mmCIF file of C-alpha atoms and ligand atoms in Angstrom:
data_model
loop_
_atom_site.group_PDB
_atom_site.id
_atom_site.type_symbol
_atom_site.label_atom_id
_atom_site.label_comp_id
_atom_site.label_asym_id
_atom_site.label_seq_id
_atom_site.Cartn_x
_atom_site.Cartn_y
_atom_site.Cartn_z
ATOM 1 C CA MET A 1 -2.717 -66.459 -34.927
ATOM 2 C CA ASP A 2 -1.770 -65.684 -31.982
ATOM 3 C CA GLN A 3 -3.286 -62.815 -29.712
ATOM 4 C CA PRO A 4 -2.164 -60.041 -29.308
ATOM 5 C CA ARG A 5 -1.709 -61.760 -25.483
ATOM 6 C CA HIS A 6 0.458 -63.874 -26.273
ATOM 7 C CA VAL A 7 2.908 -61.557 -27.782
ATOM 8 C CA PRO A 8 6.715 -61.311 -26.371
ATOM 9 C CA VAL A 9 6.717 -58.237 -24.725
ATOM 10 C CA LEU A 10 9.471 -55.228 -25.719
ATOM 11 C CA LEU A 11 10.248 -58.529 -28.408
ATOM 12 C CA ASP A 12 12.243 -56.333 -30.876
ATOM 13 C CA ARG A 13 14.409 -54.735 -27.811
ATOM 14 C CA VAL A 14 14.953 -57.134 -27.084
ATOM 15 C CA LEU A 15 16.489 -58.618 -30.257
ATOM 16 C CA GLU A 16 18.508 -55.516 -30.688
ATOM 17 C CA LEU A 17 20.192 -55.844 -27.207
ATOM 18 C CA PHE A 18 21.208 -59.629 -27.417
ATOM 19 C CA ALA A 19 22.907 -58.940 -31.814
ATOM 20 C CA PRO A 20 26.109 -57.514 -30.375
ATOM 21 C CA ALA A 21 26.605 -60.609 -28.237
ATOM 22 C CA LEU A 22 25.106 -63.450 -30.668
ATOM 23 C CA GLN A 23 25.570 -61.901 -33.537
ATOM 24 C CA GLY A 24 28.515 -64.471 -36.327
ATOM 25 C CA LYS A 25 29.250 -66.766 -33.559
ATOM 26 C CA PRO A 26 28.332 -69.975 -32.453
ATOM 27 C CA ALA A 27 26.833 -67.861 -29.245
ATOM 28 C CA VAL A 28 24.994 -69.692 -26.251
ATOM 29 C CA VAL A 29 21.768 -67.767 -24.600
ATOM 30 C CA VAL A 30 19.790 -68.339 -21.631
ATOM 31 C CA ASP A 31 16.431 -67.762 -20.719
ATOM 32 C CA THR A 32 15.655 -68.376 -17.838
ATOM 33 C CA THR A 33 11.741 -67.505 -18.241
ATOM 34 C CA LEU A 34 10.637 -69.446 -21.255
ATOM 35 C CA GLY A 35 6.973 -69.775 -20.703
ATOM 36 C CA MET A 36 5.785 -69.988 -24.045
ATOM 37 C CA GLY A 37 8.598 -69.406 -26.008
ATOM 38 C CA GLY A 38 8.273 -66.612 -27.660
ATOM 39 C CA HIS A 39 12.010 -64.464 -27.570
ATOM 40 C CA SER A 40 13.411 -67.964 -27.147
ATOM 41 C CA ASP A 41 11.358 -68.623 -30.729
ATOM 42 C CA ALA A 42 12.763 -65.060 -32.215
ATOM 43 C CA LEU A 43 16.025 -64.857 -31.035
ATOM 44 C CA LEU A 44 17.026 -68.863 -32.385
ATOM 45 C CA GLY A 45 15.296 -67.352 -35.993
ATOM 46 C CA ALA A 46 17.513 -64.417 -36.034
ATOM 47 C CA HIS A 47 20.467 -66.489 -34.822
ATOM 48 C CA PRO A 48 21.074 -69.552 -36.784
ATOM 49 C CA GLU A 49 23.934 -70.804 -35.382
ATOM 50 C CA LEU A 50 22.681 -69.878 -31.196
ATOM 51 C CA THR A 51 22.299 -72.720 -28.949
ATOM 52 C CA LEU A 52 19.366 -72.181 -26.486
ATOM 53 C CA ILE A 53 19.080 -72.939 -23.081
ATOM 54 C CA GLY A 54 15.604 -72.282 -21.246
ATOM 55 C CA LEU A 55 14.288 -72.942 -18.514
ATOM 56 C CA ASP A 56 11.166 -72.107 -16.819
ATOM 57 C CA ARG A 57 9.703 -73.953 -13.172
ATOM 58 C CA ASP A 58 6.101 -75.057 -14.564
ATOM 59 C CA PRO A 59 5.699 -77.803 -16.602
ATOM 60 C CA GLN A 60 3.618 -77.348 -19.081
ATOM 61 C CA ALA A 61 6.059 -74.657 -20.186
ATOM 62 C CA ILE A 62 8.621 -77.011 -20.582
ATOM 63 C CA GLU A 63 6.349 -78.894 -23.001
ATOM 64 C CA MET A 64 4.729 -76.263 -24.577
ATOM 65 C CA ALA A 65 7.642 -74.080 -25.718
ATOM 66 C CA GLY A 66 9.063 -77.606 -26.028
ATOM 67 C CA LYS A 67 6.341 -78.347 -29.004
ATOM 68 C CA ARG A 68 7.122 -74.905 -30.475
ATOM 69 C CA LEU A 69 10.536 -74.624 -30.369
ATOM 70 C CA ALA A 70 10.896 -78.730 -31.685
ATOM 71 C CA HIS A 71 12.493 -76.718 -35.171
ATOM 72 C CA HIS A 72 15.510 -75.641 -34.742
ATOM 73 C CA GLY A 73 15.907 -78.998 -33.454
ATOM 74 C CA ASP A 74 19.471 -79.812 -31.112
ATOM 75 C CA ARG A 75 20.182 -76.053 -31.017
ATOM 76 C CA VAL A 76 17.141 -76.058 -27.987
ATOM 77 C CA HIS A 77 17.865 -77.675 -24.353
ATOM 78 C CA LEU A 78 15.135 -77.061 -21.947
ATOM 79 C CA VAL A 79 15.508 -77.771 -17.640
ATOM 80 C CA ASN A 80 12.582 -77.588 -15.451
ATOM 81 C CA VAL A 81 13.915 -75.784 -12.934
ATOM 82 C CA THR A 82 13.377 -72.969 -10.898
ATOM 83 C CA TYR A 83 16.197 -69.564 -12.206
ATOM 84 C CA ASP A 84 17.932 -69.627 -9.034
ATOM 85 C CA HIS A 85 19.646 -72.810 -10.448
ATOM 86 C CA ILE A 86 20.613 -71.781 -13.776
ATOM 87 C CA ASP A 87 24.882 -71.914 -12.668
ATOM 88 C CA GLU A 88 23.912 -75.501 -12.075
ATOM 89 C CA ALA A 89 22.051 -75.810 -15.410
ATOM 90 C CA VAL A 90 24.668 -74.669 -17.493
ATOM 91 C CA ALA A 91 27.314 -76.682 -16.389
ATOM 92 C CA ASP A 92 25.410 -80.128 -16.552
ATOM 93 C CA LEU A 93 25.191 -78.601 -20.196
ATOM 94 C CA GLY A 94 28.551 -78.513 -20.508
ATOM 95 C CA TYR A 95 29.286 -75.268 -20.893
ATOM 96 C CA SER A 96 30.891 -72.680 -18.106
ATOM 97 C CA ARG A 97 29.967 -69.078 -19.974
ATOM 98 C CA VAL A 98 27.250 -68.173 -21.675
ATOM 99 C CA ASP A 99 26.500 -64.892 -24.180
ATOM 100 C CA GLY A 100 23.232 -63.835 -23.134
ATOM 101 C CA VAL A 101 20.574 -64.549 -19.749
ATOM 102 C CA LEU A 102 17.412 -63.552 -20.430
ATOM 103 C CA MET A 103 14.985 -62.934 -17.668
ATOM 104 C CA ASP A 104 11.051 -62.158 -18.397
ATOM 105 C CA LEU A 105 10.196 -62.542 -14.708
ATOM 106 C CA GLY A 106 7.053 -62.574 -13.612
ATOM 107 C CA VAL A 107 3.545 -64.989 -15.190
ATOM 108 C CA SER A 108 3.285 -66.228 -18.251
ATOM 109 C CA SER A 109 -0.526 -66.074 -20.073
ATOM 110 C CA LEU A 110 -0.885 -69.227 -20.713
ATOM 111 C CA GLN A 111 -0.550 -69.864 -16.560
ATOM 112 C CA LEU A 112 -3.265 -66.694 -16.083
ATOM 113 C CA ASP A 113 -5.082 -67.835 -18.606
ATOM 114 C CA GLU A 114 -6.162 -71.341 -17.263
ATOM 115 C CA GLU A 115 -8.578 -70.778 -14.770
ATOM 116 C CA GLU A 116 -8.008 -73.715 -12.564
ATOM 117 C CA ARG A 117 -4.410 -72.670 -11.436
ATOM 118 C CA GLY A 118 -6.242 -69.243 -9.717
ATOM 119 C CA PHE A 119 -3.672 -66.720 -10.563
ATOM 120 C CA ALA A 120 -7.149 -64.921 -12.807
ATOM 121 C CA TYR A 121 -9.034 -62.323 -10.377
ATOM 122 C CA SER A 122 -11.685 -61.410 -12.898
ATOM 123 C CA LYS A 123 -12.931 -65.799 -13.692
ATOM 124 C CA ASP A 124 -13.383 -67.757 -9.338
ATOM 125 C CA ALA A 125 -10.922 -70.545 -9.035
ATOM 126 C CA PRO A 126 -9.322 -72.712 -6.546
ATOM 127 C CA LEU A 127 -7.245 -70.486 -5.145
ATOM 128 C CA ASP A 128 -3.887 -72.374 -6.322
ATOM 129 C CA MET A 129 -0.806 -69.861 -7.649
ATOM 130 C CA ARG A 130 1.996 -71.877 -7.456
ATOM 131 C CA MET A 131 3.837 -71.753 -10.805
ATOM 132 C CA SER A 132 5.868 -75.063 -9.864
ATOM 133 C CA LYS A 133 2.272 -76.906 -10.456
ATOM 134 C CA GLY A 134 1.524 -79.210 -7.083
ATOM 135 C CA THR A 135 4.180 -78.396 -5.456
ATOM 136 C CA GLY A 136 4.290 -76.144 -2.039
ATOM 137 C CA MET A 137 1.603 -74.031 -0.161
ATOM 138 C CA THR A 138 -0.899 -73.172 -1.821
ATOM 139 C CA ALA A 139 -3.238 -68.720 -1.999
ATOM 140 C CA ALA A 140 -5.587 -70.445 0.081
ATOM 141 C CA ASP A 141 -2.933 -72.398 3.327
ATOM 142 C CA VAL A 142 -1.335 -69.175 2.971
ATOM 143 C CA LEU A 143 -4.770 -67.389 3.819
ATOM 144 C CA ASN A 144 -6.047 -70.374 5.825
ATOM 145 C CA THR A 145 -3.336 -70.157 8.017
ATOM 146 C CA TYR A 146 -0.867 -67.044 8.590
ATOM 147 C CA SER A 147 -1.350 -64.371 11.100
ATOM 148 C CA HIS A 148 -2.910 -61.331 11.120
ATOM 149 C CA GLY A 149 1.342 -60.348 11.155
ATOM 150 C CA ASP A 150 2.525 -61.938 8.190
ATOM 151 C CA LEU A 151 -0.725 -61.596 6.029
ATOM 152 C CA ALA A 152 -0.838 -57.713 6.572
ATOM 153 C CA ARG A 153 3.350 -57.876 5.967
ATOM 154 C CA ILE A 154 3.102 -59.320 2.823
ATOM 155 C CA LEU A 155 -0.550 -57.792 0.866
ATOM 156 C CA SER A 156 1.924 -54.777 2.355
ATOM 157 C CA THR A 157 5.286 -55.498 0.727
ATOM 158 C CA TYR A 158 4.680 -57.445 -2.062
ATOM 159 C CA GLY A 159 1.544 -55.882 -3.480
ATOM 160 C CA GLU A 160 2.378 -52.932 -1.912
ATOM 161 C CA GLU A 161 -1.696 -52.651 -0.560
ATOM 162 C CA ARG A 162 -2.159 -49.393 1.816
ATOM 163 C CA PHE A 163 -5.629 -51.158 3.271
ATOM 164 C CA ALA A 164 -2.803 -53.807 4.230
ATOM 165 C CA GLY A 165 -4.319 -53.886 7.660
ATOM 166 C CA LYS A 166 -8.189 -54.208 6.856
ATOM 167 C CA ILE A 167 -7.879 -56.767 4.793
ATOM 168 C CA ALA A 168 -5.273 -59.161 7.082
ATOM 169 C CA SER A 169 -8.719 -58.451 9.617
ATOM 170 C CA ALA A 170 -11.738 -59.400 7.244
ATOM 171 C CA VAL A 171 -9.141 -63.124 6.122
ATOM 172 C CA LEU A 172 -9.013 -63.805 9.676
ATOM 173 C CA ARG A 173 -12.693 -62.855 10.573
ATOM 174 C CA GLU A 174 -13.850 -64.975 7.328
ATOM 175 C CA ARG A 175 -11.506 -68.105 8.105
ATOM 176 C CA GLU A 176 -12.891 -68.667 11.701
ATOM 177 C CA LYS A 177 -16.804 -69.052 9.038
ATOM 178 C CA GLU A 178 -15.017 -71.525 6.781
ATOM 179 C CA PRO A 179 -11.612 -71.665 5.193
ATOM 180 C CA PHE A 180 -10.487 -70.374 1.630
ATOM 181 C CA THR A 181 -11.024 -72.093 -1.152
ATOM 182 C CA ASN A 182 -12.445 -70.485 -3.846
ATOM 183 C CA SER A 183 -11.004 -66.884 -5.239
ATOM 184 C CA GLY A 184 -14.424 -65.483 -5.820
ATOM 185 C CA ARG A 185 -15.027 -65.539 -1.830
ATOM 186 C CA LEU A 186 -11.641 -63.243 -2.047
ATOM 187 C CA VAL A 187 -12.299 -61.117 -4.374
ATOM 188 C CA GLU A 188 -15.983 -60.438 -2.651
ATOM 189 C CA LEU A 189 -14.577 -60.002 0.636
ATOM 190 C CA LEU A 190 -11.583 -57.501 -1.134
ATOM 191 C CA TYR A 191 -14.651 -55.767 -2.956
ATOM 192 C CA ALA A 192 -15.930 -54.991 0.421
ATOM 193 C CA VAL A 193 -12.421 -53.692 2.293
ATOM 194 C CA VAL A 194 -11.186 -51.892 -0.311
ATOM 195 C CA PRO A 195 -13.015 -48.108 -0.193
ATOM 196 C CA ALA A 196 -14.434 -47.480 -3.657
ATOM 197 C CA ALA A 197 -12.765 -44.219 -4.219
ATOM 198 C CA SER A 198 -9.290 -46.124 -3.945
ATOM 199 C CA ARG A 199 -10.537 -47.923 -7.090
ATOM 200 C CA ARG A 200 -10.327 -44.720 -9.901
ATOM 201 C CA THR A 201 -6.455 -44.461 -9.070
ATOM 202 C CA GLY A 202 -5.713 -48.164 -7.221
ATOM 203 C CA GLY A 203 -7.368 -50.646 -10.619
ATOM 204 C CA HIS A 204 -9.223 -53.847 -9.340
ATOM 205 C CA PRO A 205 -9.877 -54.168 -5.847
ATOM 206 C CA ALA A 206 -8.254 -57.899 -6.543
ATOM 207 C CA LYS A 207 -5.101 -56.321 -8.180
ATOM 208 C CA ARG A 208 -2.294 -56.495 -4.914
ATOM 209 C CA THR A 209 -4.110 -58.639 -2.915
ATOM 210 C CA PHE A 210 -3.436 -61.098 -6.418
ATOM 211 C CA GLN A 211 0.074 -60.098 -6.715
ATOM 212 C CA ALA A 212 0.976 -60.143 -3.410
ATOM 213 C CA LEU A 213 -0.115 -64.051 -2.501
ATOM 214 C CA ARG A 214 1.306 -64.955 -6.201
ATOM 215 C CA ILE A 215 4.855 -63.540 -4.875
ATOM 216 C CA GLU A 216 4.664 -65.158 -1.706
ATOM 217 C CA VAL A 217 3.479 -68.891 -2.573
ATOM 218 C CA ASN A 218 6.351 -68.862 -5.192
ATOM 219 C CA GLY A 219 8.728 -67.563 -3.332
ATOM 220 C CA GLU A 220 9.479 -65.000 -6.040
ATOM 221 C CA LEU A 221 11.522 -62.713 -4.692
ATOM 222 C CA GLU A 222 14.052 -65.064 -2.332
ATOM 223 C CA SER A 223 14.444 -66.945 -5.961
ATOM 224 C CA LEU A 224 15.484 -63.231 -8.135
ATOM 225 C CA ARG A 225 17.757 -62.318 -4.845
ATOM 226 C CA LEU A 226 19.351 -65.804 -5.572
ATOM 227 C CA ALA A 227 19.120 -65.502 -9.691
ATOM 228 C CA LEU A 228 20.993 -62.095 -10.394
ATOM 229 C CA PRO A 229 24.296 -63.051 -9.139
ATOM 230 C CA ALA A 230 23.589 -66.644 -9.981
ATOM 231 C CA ALA A 231 23.158 -65.254 -14.119
ATOM 232 C CA LEU A 232 25.640 -62.471 -13.755
ATOM 233 C CA GLY A 233 27.972 -65.199 -12.233
ATOM 234 C CA VAL A 234 27.685 -67.363 -15.621
ATOM 235 C CA LEU A 235 28.148 -64.487 -18.277
ATOM 236 C CA GLY A 236 30.526 -64.710 -20.269
ATOM 237 C CA VAL A 237 32.776 -61.513 -21.074
ATOM 238 C CA GLY A 238 31.509 -59.319 -23.638
ATOM 239 C CA GLY A 239 28.039 -61.284 -23.201
ATOM 240 C CA ARG A 240 24.457 -59.653 -22.471
ATOM 241 C CA ILE A 241 21.580 -59.774 -19.349
ATOM 242 C CA VAL A 242 18.442 -58.369 -20.832
ATOM 243 C CA VAL A 243 15.731 -58.413 -17.210
ATOM 244 C CA GLU A 244 11.725 -57.155 -17.134
ATOM 245 C CA SER A 245 10.097 -56.441 -14.002
ATOM 246 C CA TYR A 246 6.624 -56.407 -13.904
ATOM 247 C CA GLN A 247 6.533 -54.873 -10.777
ATOM 248 C CA SER A 248 8.964 -52.513 -8.528
ATOM 249 C CA LEU A 249 10.200 -54.640 -5.960
ATOM 250 C CA GLU A 250 11.583 -56.905 -8.660
ATOM 251 C CA ASP A 251 12.896 -54.191 -10.908
ATOM 252 C CA ARG A 252 14.680 -52.197 -7.677
ATOM 253 C CA MET A 253 16.224 -55.494 -7.424
ATOM 254 C CA VAL A 254 17.640 -55.708 -10.143
ATOM 255 C CA LYS A 255 19.190 -52.198 -10.208
ATOM 256 C CA GLN A 256 20.842 -52.719 -7.347
ATOM 257 C CA ALA A 257 22.420 -56.074 -8.413
ATOM 258 C CA PHE A 258 23.316 -53.946 -11.670
ATOM 259 C CA ALA A 259 24.627 -50.758 -9.776
ATOM 260 C CA GLU A 260 26.895 -52.624 -7.101
ATOM 261 C CA LEU A 261 28.965 -54.688 -10.509
ATOM 262 C CA ALA A 262 28.822 -51.639 -12.559
ATOM 263 C CA LYS A 263 30.690 -49.395 -9.661
ATOM 264 C CA SER A 264 34.049 -49.467 -9.921
ATOM 265 C CA LYS A 265 36.093 -50.936 -5.807
ATOM 266 C CA SER A 266 38.919 -48.937 -6.529
ATOM 267 C CA PRO A 267 39.396 -46.923 -3.590
ATOM 268 C CA LEU A 268 38.362 -43.472 -4.852
ATOM 269 C CA GLY A 269 40.449 -40.644 -5.898
ATOM 270 C CA LEU A 270 42.977 -43.139 -7.136
ATOM 271 C CA PRO A 271 44.036 -42.587 -11.418
ATOM 272 C CA VAL A 272 44.133 -45.145 -12.632
ATOM 273 C CA GLU A 273 42.027 -48.689 -11.687
ATOM 274 C CA LEU A 274 43.624 -51.080 -9.389
ATOM 275 C CA PRO A 275 43.737 -54.407 -11.515
ATOM 276 C CA GLY A 276 40.671 -56.714 -10.158
ATOM 277 C CA HIS A 277 38.760 -53.831 -8.603
ATOM 278 C CA GLY A 278 37.172 -52.062 -12.239
ATOM 279 C CA PRO A 279 33.670 -52.588 -13.240
ATOM 280 C CA GLU A 280 32.464 -55.367 -13.361
ATOM 281 C CA ILE A 281 29.171 -54.714 -15.995
ATOM 282 C CA LYS A 282 28.457 -51.696 -18.325
ATOM 283 C CA LEU A 283 24.775 -50.822 -18.023
ATOM 284 C CA LEU A 284 22.775 -50.923 -21.733
ATOM 285 C CA THR A 285 19.917 -48.878 -20.850
ATOM 286 C CA LYS A 286 19.772 -46.044 -19.556
ATOM 287 C CA GLY A 287 17.032 -46.184 -15.813
ATOM 288 C CA ALA A 288 14.715 -47.972 -16.638
ATOM 289 C CA GLU A 289 13.266 -48.645 -20.506
ATOM 290 C CA LEU A 290 9.029 -48.580 -20.761
ATOM 291 C CA ALA A 291 7.198 -49.978 -23.219
ATOM 292 C CA SER A 292 5.952 -47.310 -25.941
ATOM 293 C CA GLU A 293 2.310 -46.169 -25.727
ATOM 294 C CA GLN A 294 1.300 -48.503 -29.375
ATOM 295 C CA GLU A 295 2.636 -51.841 -28.011
ATOM 296 C CA VAL A 296 1.043 -50.618 -24.562
ATOM 297 C CA GLU A 297 -2.045 -51.112 -26.553
ATOM 298 C CA ASP A 298 -1.198 -53.312 -28.884
ATOM 299 C CA ASN A 299 -0.633 -55.855 -25.510
ATOM 300 C CA PRO A 300 -1.664 -54.153 -22.132
ATOM 301 C CA ARG A 301 0.250 -56.248 -19.931
ATOM 302 C CA ALA A 302 3.143 -54.653 -21.385
ATOM 303 C CA ALA A 303 2.158 -51.847 -19.334
ATOM 304 C CA PRO A 304 3.737 -52.359 -16.036
ATOM 305 C CA VAL A 305 7.239 -53.743 -17.305
ATOM 306 C CA ARG A 306 10.869 -51.917 -16.762
ATOM 307 C CA LEU A 307 13.535 -53.569 -18.345
ATOM 308 C CA ARG A 308 17.708 -53.157 -17.776
ATOM 309 C CA ALA A 309 20.356 -54.255 -19.319
ATOM 310 C CA ALA A 310 24.055 -54.718 -18.690
ATOM 311 C CA GLU A 311 26.736 -56.457 -20.475
ATOM 312 C CA ARG A 312 29.575 -57.463 -18.505
ATOM 313 C CA ILE A 313 32.499 -56.334 -19.151
ATOM 314 C CA GLY A 314 35.557 -57.515 -16.240
ATOM 315 C CA GLU A 315 36.176 -61.097 -15.198
ATOM 316 C CA PRO A 316 34.179 -61.488 -11.391
ATOM 317 C CA ARG A 317 36.288 -59.435 -9.107
HETATM 318 C C1 SAM B 401 6.013 -63.810 -18.710
HETATM 319 S S1 SAM B 401 6.663 -65.751 -18.643
HETATM 320 C C2 SAM B 401 7.980 -65.813 -19.953
HETATM 321 C C3 SAM B 401 7.311 -65.354 -20.927
HETATM 322 C C4 SAM B 401 8.586 -65.942 -22.084
HETATM 323 N N1 SAM B 401 9.233 -64.543 -22.120
HETATM 324 C C5 SAM B 401 7.940 -65.670 -23.849
HETATM 325 O O1 SAM B 401 7.980 -65.255 -24.362
HETATM 326 O O2 SAM B 401 6.834 -66.598 -24.112
HETATM 327 C C6 SAM B 401 7.315 -65.733 -17.413
HETATM 328 C C7 SAM B 401 7.701 -67.793 -17.192
HETATM 329 O O3 SAM B 401 8.453 -67.332 -15.646
HETATM 330 C C8 SAM B 401 8.837 -69.082 -15.131
HETATM 331 N N2 SAM B 401 9.279 -67.718 -13.864
HETATM 332 C C9 SAM B 401 8.593 -67.668 -12.857
HETATM 333 N N3 SAM B 401 9.512 -67.677 -11.645
HETATM 334 C C10 SAM B 401 10.349 -68.385 -12.021
HETATM 335 C C11 SAM B 401 11.335 -69.115 -11.405
HETATM 336 N N4 SAM B 401 11.999 -68.809 -10.686
HETATM 337 N N5 SAM B 401 12.009 -70.380 -12.582
HETATM 338 C C12 SAM B 401 11.959 -69.917 -13.452
HETATM 339 N N6 SAM B 401 10.942 -69.676 -13.959
HETATM 340 C C13 SAM B 401 10.229 -69.058 -13.956
HETATM 341 C C14 SAM B 401 7.141 -68.800 -15.271
HETATM 342 O O4 SAM B 401 6.208 -70.192 -14.600
HETATM 343 C C15 SAM B 401 6.345 -68.090 -16.864
HETATM 344 O O5 SAM B 401 6.469 -69.287 -17.355
#
């Protein structure tokens, strides 16, 4: 049986939100964050006519999910790209519009569990953190080369870390002695710099710094900023998008992208919508939905989730 941490987050709600857009027709869904294929497997199981396009930047996720989804045969197409390439991936497979887009952001249990990839602060491992294995800058490169200002900025913005300046100073001091290679030394430094009193409310002293480094190394916010309009752009009328975010900057971007398209562009005070100026999407969730207490107890990874969903009701303006 799967470990509880491998259970897809808010699975029943995701299936429920997509159902009206997929039922009883040969629909197409893009799972932009395939991971271990949990959500995809359930969607394919629930809709026998569904074709699924699965994207992931991590080649290992593509390989493992490929095995898991193999029994669905030629209904599954997997592409190893970042999700901001969703429009090209869809077009390359011969589709112009799709009926569903799922984005389950962040890292997978697989990535967290693989010690040598350096995502988990609970294990001493090389400071790597690249989701697209082997390409680009590592977390160690960030720590060893960034200026004090840049380090403090990413820690404060991406990690919402109150002690960003103090941590950046300590990193610069330490790297003079010897460059950072492994997570253990960074965790030790964070224990020394983050005041013990703040742990009661802020959790593990390394949590926010590790999140910030991961977001920086993988350009996560830039990728999401580009992906949201691209994902909404490939959605046909009646199609639905569901996004699960795990930190507030991502959730804010999703909220703003949805709000912009849910607004009418007709001049204020007109009794009717001007053609081509009406809302493009309607929101399916009131604010962001959270996981139930029971789900968080069963699957702690669900604790920070914020789910937002929308349906395309008009052509792109
Ligand atoms: C939370 S996991 C998805 C889990 C999946 N829903 C499941 O049920 O197994 C997120 C996945 O998104 C991938 N990912 C993160 N950022 C990405 C990006 N910019 N483009 C494509 N994939 C990305 C990660 O590599 C990871 O495998």
